[in-house]
Short mmCIF file of C-alpha atoms and ligand atoms in Angstrom, two decimals:
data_model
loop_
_atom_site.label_atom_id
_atom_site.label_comp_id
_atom_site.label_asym_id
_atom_site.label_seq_id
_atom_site.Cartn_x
_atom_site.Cartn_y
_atom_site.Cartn_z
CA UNK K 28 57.63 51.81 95.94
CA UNK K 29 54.15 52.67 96.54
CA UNK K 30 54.04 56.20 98.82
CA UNK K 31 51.05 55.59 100.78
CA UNK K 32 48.19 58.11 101.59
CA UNK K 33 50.47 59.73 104.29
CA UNK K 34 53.33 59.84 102.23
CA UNK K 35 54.94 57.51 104.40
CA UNK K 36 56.82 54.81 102.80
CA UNK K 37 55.50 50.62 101.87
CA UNK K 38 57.27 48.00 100.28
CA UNK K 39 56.60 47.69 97.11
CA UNK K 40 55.82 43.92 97.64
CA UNK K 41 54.79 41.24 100.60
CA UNK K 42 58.03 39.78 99.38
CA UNK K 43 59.88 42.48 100.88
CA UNK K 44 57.91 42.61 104.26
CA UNK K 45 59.27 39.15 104.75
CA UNK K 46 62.56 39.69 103.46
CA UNK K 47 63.33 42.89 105.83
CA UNK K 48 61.27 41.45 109.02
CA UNK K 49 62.86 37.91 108.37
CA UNK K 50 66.19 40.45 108.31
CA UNK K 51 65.45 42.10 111.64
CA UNK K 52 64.84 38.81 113.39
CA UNK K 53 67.76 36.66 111.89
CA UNK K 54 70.89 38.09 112.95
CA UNK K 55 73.61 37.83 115.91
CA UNK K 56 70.23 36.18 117.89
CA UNK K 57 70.33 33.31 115.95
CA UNK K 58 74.07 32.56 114.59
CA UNK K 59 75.94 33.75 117.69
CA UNK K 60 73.19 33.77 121.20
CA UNK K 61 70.61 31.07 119.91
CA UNK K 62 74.16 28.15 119.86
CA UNK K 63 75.89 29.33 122.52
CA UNK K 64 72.52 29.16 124.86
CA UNK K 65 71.31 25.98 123.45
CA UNK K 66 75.00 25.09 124.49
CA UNK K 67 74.85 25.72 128.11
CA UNK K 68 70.98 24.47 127.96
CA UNK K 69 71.77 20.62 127.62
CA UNK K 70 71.32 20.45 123.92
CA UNK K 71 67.91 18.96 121.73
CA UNK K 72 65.66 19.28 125.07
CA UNK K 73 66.13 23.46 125.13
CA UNK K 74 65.76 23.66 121.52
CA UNK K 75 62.03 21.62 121.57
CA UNK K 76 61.44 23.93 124.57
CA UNK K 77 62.02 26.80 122.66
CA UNK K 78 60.42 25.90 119.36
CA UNK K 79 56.94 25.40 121.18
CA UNK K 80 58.00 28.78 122.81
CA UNK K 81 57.88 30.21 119.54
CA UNK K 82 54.67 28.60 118.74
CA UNK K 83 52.77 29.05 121.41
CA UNK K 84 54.03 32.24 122.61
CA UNK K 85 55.93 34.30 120.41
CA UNK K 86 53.88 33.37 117.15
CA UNK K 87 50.79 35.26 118.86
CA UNK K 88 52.27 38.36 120.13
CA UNK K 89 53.63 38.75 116.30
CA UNK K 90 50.63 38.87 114.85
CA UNK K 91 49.82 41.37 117.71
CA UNK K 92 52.23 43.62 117.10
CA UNK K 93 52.42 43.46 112.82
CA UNK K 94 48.59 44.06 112.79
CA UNK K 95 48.64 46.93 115.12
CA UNK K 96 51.61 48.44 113.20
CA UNK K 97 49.35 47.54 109.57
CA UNK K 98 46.47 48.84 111.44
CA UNK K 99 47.63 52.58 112.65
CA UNK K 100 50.46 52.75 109.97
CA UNK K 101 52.49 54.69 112.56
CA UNK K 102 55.69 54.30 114.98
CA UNK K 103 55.40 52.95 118.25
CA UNK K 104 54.35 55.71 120.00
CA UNK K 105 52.01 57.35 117.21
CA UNK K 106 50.33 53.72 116.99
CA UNK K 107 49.59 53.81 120.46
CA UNK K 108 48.01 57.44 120.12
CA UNK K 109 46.19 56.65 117.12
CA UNK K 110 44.63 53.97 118.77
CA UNK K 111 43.66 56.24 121.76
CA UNK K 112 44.67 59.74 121.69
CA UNK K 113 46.48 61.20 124.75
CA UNK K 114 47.02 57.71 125.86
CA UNK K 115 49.24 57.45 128.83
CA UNK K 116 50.25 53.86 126.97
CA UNK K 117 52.37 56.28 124.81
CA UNK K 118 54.90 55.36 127.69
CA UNK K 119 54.74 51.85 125.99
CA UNK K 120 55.79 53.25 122.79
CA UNK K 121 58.62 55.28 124.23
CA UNK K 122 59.66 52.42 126.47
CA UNK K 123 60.13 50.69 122.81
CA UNK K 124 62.29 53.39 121.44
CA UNK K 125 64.68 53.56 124.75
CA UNK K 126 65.04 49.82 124.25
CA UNK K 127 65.76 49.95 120.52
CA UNK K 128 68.44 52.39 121.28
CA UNK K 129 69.66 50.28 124.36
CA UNK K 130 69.79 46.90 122.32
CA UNK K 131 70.84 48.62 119.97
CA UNK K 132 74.17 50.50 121.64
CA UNK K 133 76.09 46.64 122.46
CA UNK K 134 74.73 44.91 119.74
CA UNK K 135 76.47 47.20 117.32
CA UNK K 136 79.36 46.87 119.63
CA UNK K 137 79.41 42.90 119.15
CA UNK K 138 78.88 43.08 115.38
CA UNK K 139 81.69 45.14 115.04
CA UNK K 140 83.51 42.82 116.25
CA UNK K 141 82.10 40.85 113.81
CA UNK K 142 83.73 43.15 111.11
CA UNK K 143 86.99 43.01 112.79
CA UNK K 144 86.51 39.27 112.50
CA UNK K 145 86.04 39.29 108.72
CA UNK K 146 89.10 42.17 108.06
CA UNK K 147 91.63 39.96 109.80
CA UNK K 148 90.34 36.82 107.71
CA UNK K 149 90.41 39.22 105.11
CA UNK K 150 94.12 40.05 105.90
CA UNK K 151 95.08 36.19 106.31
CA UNK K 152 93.78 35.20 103.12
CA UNK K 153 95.27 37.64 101.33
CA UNK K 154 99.09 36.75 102.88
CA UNK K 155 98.90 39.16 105.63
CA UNK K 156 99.38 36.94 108.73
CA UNK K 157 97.13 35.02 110.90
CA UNK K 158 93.32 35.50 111.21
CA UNK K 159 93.30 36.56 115.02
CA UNK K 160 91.75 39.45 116.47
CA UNK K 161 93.54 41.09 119.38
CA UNK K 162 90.64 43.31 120.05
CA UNK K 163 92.32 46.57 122.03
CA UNK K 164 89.59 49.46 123.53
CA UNK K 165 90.45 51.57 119.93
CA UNK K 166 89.95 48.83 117.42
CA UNK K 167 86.41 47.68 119.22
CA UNK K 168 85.18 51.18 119.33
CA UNK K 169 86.42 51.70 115.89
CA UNK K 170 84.64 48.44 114.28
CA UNK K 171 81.68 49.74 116.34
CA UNK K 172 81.55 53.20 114.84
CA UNK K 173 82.04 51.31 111.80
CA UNK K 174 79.09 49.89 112.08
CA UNK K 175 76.81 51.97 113.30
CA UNK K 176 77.77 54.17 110.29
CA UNK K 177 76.79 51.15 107.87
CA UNK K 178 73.71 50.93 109.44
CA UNK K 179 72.96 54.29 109.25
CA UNK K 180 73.90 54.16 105.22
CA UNK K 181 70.90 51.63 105.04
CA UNK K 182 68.27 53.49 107.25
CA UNK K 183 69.11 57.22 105.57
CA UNK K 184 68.29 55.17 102.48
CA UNK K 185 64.43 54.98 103.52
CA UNK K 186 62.32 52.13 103.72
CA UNK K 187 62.37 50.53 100.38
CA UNK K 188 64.95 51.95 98.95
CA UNK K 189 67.63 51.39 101.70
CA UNK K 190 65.78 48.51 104.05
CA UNK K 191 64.09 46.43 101.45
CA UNK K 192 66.77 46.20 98.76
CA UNK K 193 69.10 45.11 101.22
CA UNK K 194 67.19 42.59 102.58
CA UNK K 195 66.22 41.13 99.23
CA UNK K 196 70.05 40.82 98.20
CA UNK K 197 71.52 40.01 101.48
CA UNK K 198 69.20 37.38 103.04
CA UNK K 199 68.94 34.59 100.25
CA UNK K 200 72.70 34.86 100.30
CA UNK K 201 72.68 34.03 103.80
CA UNK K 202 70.89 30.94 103.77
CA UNK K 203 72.72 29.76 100.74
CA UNK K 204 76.07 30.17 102.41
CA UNK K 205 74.62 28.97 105.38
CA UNK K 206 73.91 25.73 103.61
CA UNK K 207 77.72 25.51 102.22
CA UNK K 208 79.22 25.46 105.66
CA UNK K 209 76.72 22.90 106.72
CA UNK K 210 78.04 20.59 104.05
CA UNK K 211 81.11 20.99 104.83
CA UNK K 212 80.73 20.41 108.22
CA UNK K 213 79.00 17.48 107.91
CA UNK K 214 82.62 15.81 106.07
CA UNK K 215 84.17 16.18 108.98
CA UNK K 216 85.01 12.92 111.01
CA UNK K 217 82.89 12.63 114.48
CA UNK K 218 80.05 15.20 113.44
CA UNK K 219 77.38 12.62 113.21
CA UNK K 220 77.73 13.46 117.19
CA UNK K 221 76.99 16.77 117.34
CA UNK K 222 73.79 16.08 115.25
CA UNK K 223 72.62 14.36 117.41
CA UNK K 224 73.61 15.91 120.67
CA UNK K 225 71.61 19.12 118.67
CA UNK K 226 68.68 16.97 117.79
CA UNK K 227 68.00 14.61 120.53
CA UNK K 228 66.26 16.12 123.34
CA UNK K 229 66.79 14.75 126.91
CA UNK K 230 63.92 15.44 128.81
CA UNK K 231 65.54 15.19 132.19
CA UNK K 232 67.16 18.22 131.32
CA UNK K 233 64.26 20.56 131.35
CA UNK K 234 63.57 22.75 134.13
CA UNK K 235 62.35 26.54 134.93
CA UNK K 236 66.07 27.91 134.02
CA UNK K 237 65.57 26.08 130.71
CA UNK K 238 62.06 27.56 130.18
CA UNK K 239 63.13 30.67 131.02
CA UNK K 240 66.27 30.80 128.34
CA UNK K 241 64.38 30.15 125.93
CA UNK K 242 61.56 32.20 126.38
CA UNK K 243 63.55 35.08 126.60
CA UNK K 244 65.45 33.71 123.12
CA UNK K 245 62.46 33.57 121.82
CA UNK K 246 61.42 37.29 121.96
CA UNK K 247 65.19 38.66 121.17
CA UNK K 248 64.98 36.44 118.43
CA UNK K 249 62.10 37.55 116.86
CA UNK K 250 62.99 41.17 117.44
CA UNK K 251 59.40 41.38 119.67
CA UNK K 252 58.57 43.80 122.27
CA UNK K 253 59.82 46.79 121.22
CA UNK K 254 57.83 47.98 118.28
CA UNK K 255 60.54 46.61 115.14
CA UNK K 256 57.72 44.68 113.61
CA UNK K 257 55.05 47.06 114.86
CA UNK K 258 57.26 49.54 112.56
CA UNK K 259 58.02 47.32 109.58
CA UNK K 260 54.18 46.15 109.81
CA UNK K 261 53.20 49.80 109.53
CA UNK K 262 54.77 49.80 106.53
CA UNK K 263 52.46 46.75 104.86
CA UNK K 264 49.46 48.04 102.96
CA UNK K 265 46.12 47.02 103.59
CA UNK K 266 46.00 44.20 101.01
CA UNK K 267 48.80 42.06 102.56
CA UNK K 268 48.07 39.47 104.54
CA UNK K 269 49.72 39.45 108.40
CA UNK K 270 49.24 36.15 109.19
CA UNK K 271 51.02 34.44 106.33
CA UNK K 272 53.89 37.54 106.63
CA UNK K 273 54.15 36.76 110.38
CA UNK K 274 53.79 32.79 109.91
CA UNK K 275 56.88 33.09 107.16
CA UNK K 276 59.40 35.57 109.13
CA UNK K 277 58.64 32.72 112.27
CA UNK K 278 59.44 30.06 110.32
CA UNK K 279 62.89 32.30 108.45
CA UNK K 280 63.93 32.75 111.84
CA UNK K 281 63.64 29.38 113.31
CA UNK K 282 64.83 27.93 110.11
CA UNK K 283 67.99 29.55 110.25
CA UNK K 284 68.60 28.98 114.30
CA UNK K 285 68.36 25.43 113.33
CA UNK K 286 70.60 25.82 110.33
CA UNK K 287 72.92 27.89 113.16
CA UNK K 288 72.70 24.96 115.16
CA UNK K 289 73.62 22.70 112.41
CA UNK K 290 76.50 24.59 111.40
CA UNK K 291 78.28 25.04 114.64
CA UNK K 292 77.89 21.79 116.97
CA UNK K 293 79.06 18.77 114.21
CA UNK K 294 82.04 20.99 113.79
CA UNK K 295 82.89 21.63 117.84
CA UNK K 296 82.25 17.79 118.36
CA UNK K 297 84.17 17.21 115.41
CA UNK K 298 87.07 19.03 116.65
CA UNK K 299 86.71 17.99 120.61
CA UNK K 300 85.58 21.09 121.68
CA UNK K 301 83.27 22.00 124.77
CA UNK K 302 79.72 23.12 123.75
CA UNK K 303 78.83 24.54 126.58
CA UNK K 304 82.08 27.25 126.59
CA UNK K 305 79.35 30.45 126.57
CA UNK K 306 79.42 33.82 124.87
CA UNK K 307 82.51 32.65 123.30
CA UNK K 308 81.35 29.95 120.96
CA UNK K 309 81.42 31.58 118.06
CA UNK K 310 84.40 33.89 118.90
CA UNK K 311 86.96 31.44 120.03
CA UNK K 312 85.93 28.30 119.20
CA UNK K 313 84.79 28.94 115.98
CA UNK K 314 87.98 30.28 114.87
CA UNK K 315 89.94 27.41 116.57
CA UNK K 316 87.25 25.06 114.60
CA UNK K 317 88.35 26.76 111.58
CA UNK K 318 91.77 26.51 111.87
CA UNK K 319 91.87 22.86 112.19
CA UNK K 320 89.87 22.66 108.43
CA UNK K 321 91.64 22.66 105.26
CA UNK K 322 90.57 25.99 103.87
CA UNK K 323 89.77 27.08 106.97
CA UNK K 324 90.83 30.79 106.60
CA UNK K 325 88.29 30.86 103.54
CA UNK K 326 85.87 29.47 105.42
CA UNK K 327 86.01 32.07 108.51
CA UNK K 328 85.98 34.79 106.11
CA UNK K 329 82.64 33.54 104.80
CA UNK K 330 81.20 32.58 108.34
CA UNK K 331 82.08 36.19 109.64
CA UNK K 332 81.10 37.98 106.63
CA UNK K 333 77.56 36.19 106.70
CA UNK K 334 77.18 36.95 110.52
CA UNK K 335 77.95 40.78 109.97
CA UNK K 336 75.47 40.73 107.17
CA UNK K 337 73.09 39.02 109.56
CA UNK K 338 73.54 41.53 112.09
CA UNK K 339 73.16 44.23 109.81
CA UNK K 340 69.60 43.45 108.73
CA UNK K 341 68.91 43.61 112.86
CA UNK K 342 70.47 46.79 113.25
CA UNK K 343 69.06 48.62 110.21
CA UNK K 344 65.26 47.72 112.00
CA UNK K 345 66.37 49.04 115.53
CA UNK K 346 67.80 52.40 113.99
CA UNK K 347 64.86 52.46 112.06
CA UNK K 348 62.09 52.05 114.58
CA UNK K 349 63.49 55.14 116.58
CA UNK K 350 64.20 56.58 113.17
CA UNK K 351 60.60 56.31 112.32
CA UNK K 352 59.40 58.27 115.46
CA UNK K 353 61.33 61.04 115.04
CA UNK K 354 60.22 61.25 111.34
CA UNK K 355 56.75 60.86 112.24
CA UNK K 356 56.44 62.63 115.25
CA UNK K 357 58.36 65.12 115.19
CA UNK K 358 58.50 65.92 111.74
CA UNK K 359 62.21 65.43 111.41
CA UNK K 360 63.95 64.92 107.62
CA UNK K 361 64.90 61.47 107.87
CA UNK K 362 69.03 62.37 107.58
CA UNK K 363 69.07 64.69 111.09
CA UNK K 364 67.15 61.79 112.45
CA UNK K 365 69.16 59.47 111.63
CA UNK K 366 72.18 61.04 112.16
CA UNK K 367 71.13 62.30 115.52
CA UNK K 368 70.13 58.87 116.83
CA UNK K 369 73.39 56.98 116.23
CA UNK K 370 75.11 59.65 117.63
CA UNK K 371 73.36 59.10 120.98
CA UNK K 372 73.61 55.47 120.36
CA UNK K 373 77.67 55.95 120.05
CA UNK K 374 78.06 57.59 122.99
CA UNK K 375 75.62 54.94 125.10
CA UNK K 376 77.95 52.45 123.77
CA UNK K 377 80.97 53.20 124.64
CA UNK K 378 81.40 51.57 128.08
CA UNK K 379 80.46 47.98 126.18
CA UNK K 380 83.05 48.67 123.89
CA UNK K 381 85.51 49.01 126.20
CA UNK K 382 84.11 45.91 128.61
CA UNK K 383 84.34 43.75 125.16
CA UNK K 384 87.92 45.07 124.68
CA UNK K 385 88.28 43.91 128.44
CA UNK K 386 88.55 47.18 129.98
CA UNK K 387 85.14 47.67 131.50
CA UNK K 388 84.45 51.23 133.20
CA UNK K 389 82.20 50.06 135.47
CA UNK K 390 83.60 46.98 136.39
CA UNK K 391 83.11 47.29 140.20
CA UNK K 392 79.35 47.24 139.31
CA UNK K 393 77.54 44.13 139.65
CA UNK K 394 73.81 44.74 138.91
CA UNK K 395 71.30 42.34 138.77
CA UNK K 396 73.68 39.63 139.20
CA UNK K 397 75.16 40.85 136.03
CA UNK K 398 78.86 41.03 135.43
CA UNK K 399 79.99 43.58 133.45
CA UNK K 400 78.28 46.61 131.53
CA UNK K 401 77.89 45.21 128.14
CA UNK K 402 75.96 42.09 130.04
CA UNK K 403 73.59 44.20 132.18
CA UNK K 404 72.56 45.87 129.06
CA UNK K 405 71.85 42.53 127.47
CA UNK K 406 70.06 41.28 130.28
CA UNK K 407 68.43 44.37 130.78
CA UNK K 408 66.90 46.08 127.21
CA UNK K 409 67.81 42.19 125.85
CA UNK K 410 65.75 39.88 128.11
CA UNK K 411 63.69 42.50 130.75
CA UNK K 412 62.33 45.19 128.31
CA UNK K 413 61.51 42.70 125.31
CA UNK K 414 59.64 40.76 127.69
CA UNK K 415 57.86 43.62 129.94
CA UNK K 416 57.02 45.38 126.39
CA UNK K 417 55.63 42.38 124.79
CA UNK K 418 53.36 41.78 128.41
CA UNK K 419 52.32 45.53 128.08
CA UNK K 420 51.07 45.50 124.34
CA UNK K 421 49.21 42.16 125.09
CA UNK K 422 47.60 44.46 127.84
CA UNK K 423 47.18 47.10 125.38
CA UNK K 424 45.43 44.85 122.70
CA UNK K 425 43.61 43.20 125.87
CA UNK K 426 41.99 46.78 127.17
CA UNK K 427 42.93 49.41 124.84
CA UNK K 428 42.56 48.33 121.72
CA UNK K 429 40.35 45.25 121.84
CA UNK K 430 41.51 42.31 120.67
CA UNK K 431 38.39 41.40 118.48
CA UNK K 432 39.21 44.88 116.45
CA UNK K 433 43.00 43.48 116.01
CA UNK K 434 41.84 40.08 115.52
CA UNK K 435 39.32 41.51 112.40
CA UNK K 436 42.55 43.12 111.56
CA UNK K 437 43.96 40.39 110.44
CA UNK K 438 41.38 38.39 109.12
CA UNK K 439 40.56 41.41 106.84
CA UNK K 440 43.04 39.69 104.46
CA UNK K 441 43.21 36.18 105.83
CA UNK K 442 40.28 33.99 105.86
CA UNK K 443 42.04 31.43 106.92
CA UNK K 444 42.67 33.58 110.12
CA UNK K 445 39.33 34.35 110.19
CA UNK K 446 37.76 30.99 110.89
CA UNK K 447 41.03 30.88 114.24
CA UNK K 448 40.58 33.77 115.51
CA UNK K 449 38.94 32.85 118.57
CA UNK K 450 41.80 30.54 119.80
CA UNK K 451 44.45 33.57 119.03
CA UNK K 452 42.69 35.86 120.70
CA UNK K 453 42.33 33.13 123.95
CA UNK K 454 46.22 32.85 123.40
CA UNK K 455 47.03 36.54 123.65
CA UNK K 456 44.48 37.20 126.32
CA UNK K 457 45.37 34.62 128.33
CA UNK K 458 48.80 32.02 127.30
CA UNK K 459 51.04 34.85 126.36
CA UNK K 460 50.45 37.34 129.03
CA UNK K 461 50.27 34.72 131.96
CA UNK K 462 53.90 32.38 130.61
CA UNK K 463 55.26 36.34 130.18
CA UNK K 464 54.56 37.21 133.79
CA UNK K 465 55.96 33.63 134.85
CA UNK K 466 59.53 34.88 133.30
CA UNK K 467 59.44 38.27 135.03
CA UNK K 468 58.76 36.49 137.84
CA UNK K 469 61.36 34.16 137.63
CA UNK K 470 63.75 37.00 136.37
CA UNK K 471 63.28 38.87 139.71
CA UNK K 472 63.78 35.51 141.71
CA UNK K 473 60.12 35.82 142.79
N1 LIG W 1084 66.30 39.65 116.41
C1 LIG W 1084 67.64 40.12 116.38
C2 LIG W 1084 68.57 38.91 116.46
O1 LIG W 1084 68.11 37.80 116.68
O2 LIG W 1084 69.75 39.09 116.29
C3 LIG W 1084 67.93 41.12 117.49
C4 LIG W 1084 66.89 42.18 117.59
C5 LIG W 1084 66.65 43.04 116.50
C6 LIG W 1084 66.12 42.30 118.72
C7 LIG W 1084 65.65 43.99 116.56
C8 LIG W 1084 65.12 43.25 118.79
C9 LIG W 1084 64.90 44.07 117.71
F1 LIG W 1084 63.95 44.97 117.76
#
């Protein structure tokens, strides 16, 4: 590991920028939300939506974020200072860390479920019964506490040591089991169908609901709008390039939604089972998918084993962008920071624990059209923040920062950027902030 002039942490390669970003953005987004969405989207016409989404969109605010984390080689809110001190933008920055914390308080909730998942598969394969989950309000807040506490192992660890090690064990393994349930899939009688139900888009089934799905995908996908790859980019030296680091963790991420995509629907239409069932994909039909398979018990272990891994990558970047501020800012040892922010995130969440165990305390509460508590915080730090946040930093690179000083940025170390640059900075000036507004809108019914 290289300590920087600061004495902040870098990875010690480009390698492992891509590794640990690629991480951050491939995890319960892409295996569990990215099928289960394209499900109740209509199929291949939501998925070319949300590819040129990514493109067009997504791709651009990256780069906008990575190169003002490379830039200021700070946190959210101490990039947003450096850039202009005494800012009042440093709301943007702790806007970020609330929603890191937020996203982060259910998402830990759902992959500990995850790791619930794998122990009873676990258990089955190893004689002890079958390989369901009868998830009561102790066992989900359990799993969850579980792991928040592996996350927190990872993040105490410090950058390279804990975050890019990790990533550059964990994330080849993912692909390469990824591509072993795909094959097997693919045996089974009837998945030709699902293929092409995945593949084939239908154009008659695009409208502004579709648009807006997979807008919003996009951004939780690529973990945008709340400083994670403004962090992780903070962490790149000047020598390494953003644009091919940005173009590679894009292409990771939609790689493996594909691959998600791939491995899921030939099995459901395989096995006769309704795409569009919702949140539950993976967690009831899967299992019933796997049960039907000879060595199906094997199999589940692996699929739930390689989503918690998945999901671990994610959660190790959202601990570690408030992480980061604390030991930035505030001058905090890295261990009372991150011991002190999962303990706030524990206690925020609680009530999804219990509405994913079915006993939600705030059940009477329907909020922005949102049922349930573990929902609303989904819809709102999931889909509202990442979006408002990745509006407001265009707006900050638009009249803050300047977006020919983040556009030299990059092409500091990318020629290749260099002779673009004028159509990226029309895209983040004027695509991205405009198709942005056009989902708030649409959020708020406006
Ligand atoms: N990108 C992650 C996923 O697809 O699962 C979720 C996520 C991680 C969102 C980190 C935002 C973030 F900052």
């Amino acid at each position: 590991m290289a300590a920087s002039a600061s004495g902040r942490g870098q990875w010690g390669s480009q390698l492992g920028f891509v590794l640990a970003a690629a991480g951050s953005a491939i995890g319960l987004g892409n295996i569990w939300r990215f099928p289960y969405v394209t499900g109740q989207s209509g199929g291949g016409a939501f998925v070319l939506v949300y590819l040129c989404c990514v493109v067009f969109v997504a791709l651009p605010v990256m780069l906008l974020e990575i190169s003002l984390g490379r830039a200021t080689q700070r946190n959210p809110v101490g990039a947003l200072l450096a850039v202009r001190p005494g800012t009042r933008w440093r709301f943007l920055g702790y806007l970020a860390l609330a929603t890191g914390l937020g996203i982060l308080s259910y998402y830990a909730v759902i992959a500990g479920k995850v790791a619930a998942y794998c122990a009873s598969y676990a258990r089955a394969l190893t004689g002890g019964g079958g390989a369901d989950y009868q998830g009561t309000a102790g066992s989900v807040v359990f799993y969850f506490a579980f792991f928040l506490v592996l996350t927190l192992a990872v993040v105490a660890g410090g950058v390279q040591r804990g975050i890019e090690r990790w990533s550059k064990i964990l994330m080849p393994l993912l692909l390469v089991t990824m591509l072993g349930i795909i094959a097997r899939g693919l045996f089974l009688p009837g998945s030709l169908a699902g293929v092409q139900w995945f593949l084939t888009p239908d154009f008659s089934k695009i409208d502004g609901r579709v648009v807006l799905a997979a807008m919003a995908q996009a951004f939780f996908s690529l973990s945008l709008g709340m400083g994670a790859m403004l962090t992780y980019g903070s962490y790149l030296s000047k020598q390494q390039d953003i644009l091919r680091c940005g173009a590679w963790v894009v292409f990771f991420d939609t790689l493996v939604a594909v691959l998600a995509g791939l491995m899921i629907f030939p099995a459901v239409f395989a096995l006769g089972h309704d795409p569009a069932a919702g949140t539950t994909l993976t967690f009831q039909v899967l299992p019933a998918v796997f049960a039907g398979m000879p060595g199906g018990t094997a199999i589940g272990l692996l699929f739930f084993f390689l989503l918690g891994v998945a999901a671990l990558t994610s959660t190790v970047s959202l601990l570690e962008v408030v992480t980061a501020y604390f030991v930035d800012e505030r001058s905090w040892p890295r261990s009372r920071a991150v011991w002190a922010v999962s303990a706030a995130t524990f206690v925020v969440g609680i009530p999804s624990a219990f509405d994913l165990a079915g006993h939600d305390p705030f059940s009477s509460l329907r909020l922005l059209g949102q049922q349930g508590f573990l929902g609303l915080m989904d819809f709102v730090w999931g889909n509202l923040s990442l979006a408002f946040g990745s509006l407001m930093l265009c707006l900050f690179g638009i009249f803050v920062w300047g977006l020919p000083r983040a556009a030299a940025e990059i092409a500091s170390t990318s020629p290749f950027f260099a002779r673009f640059s004028r159509v990226w900075i029309f895209f983040v000036r004027w695509l991205c902030p405009l198709a942005i507004a056009f989902i708030l809108a649409t959020l708020f019914g406006l």
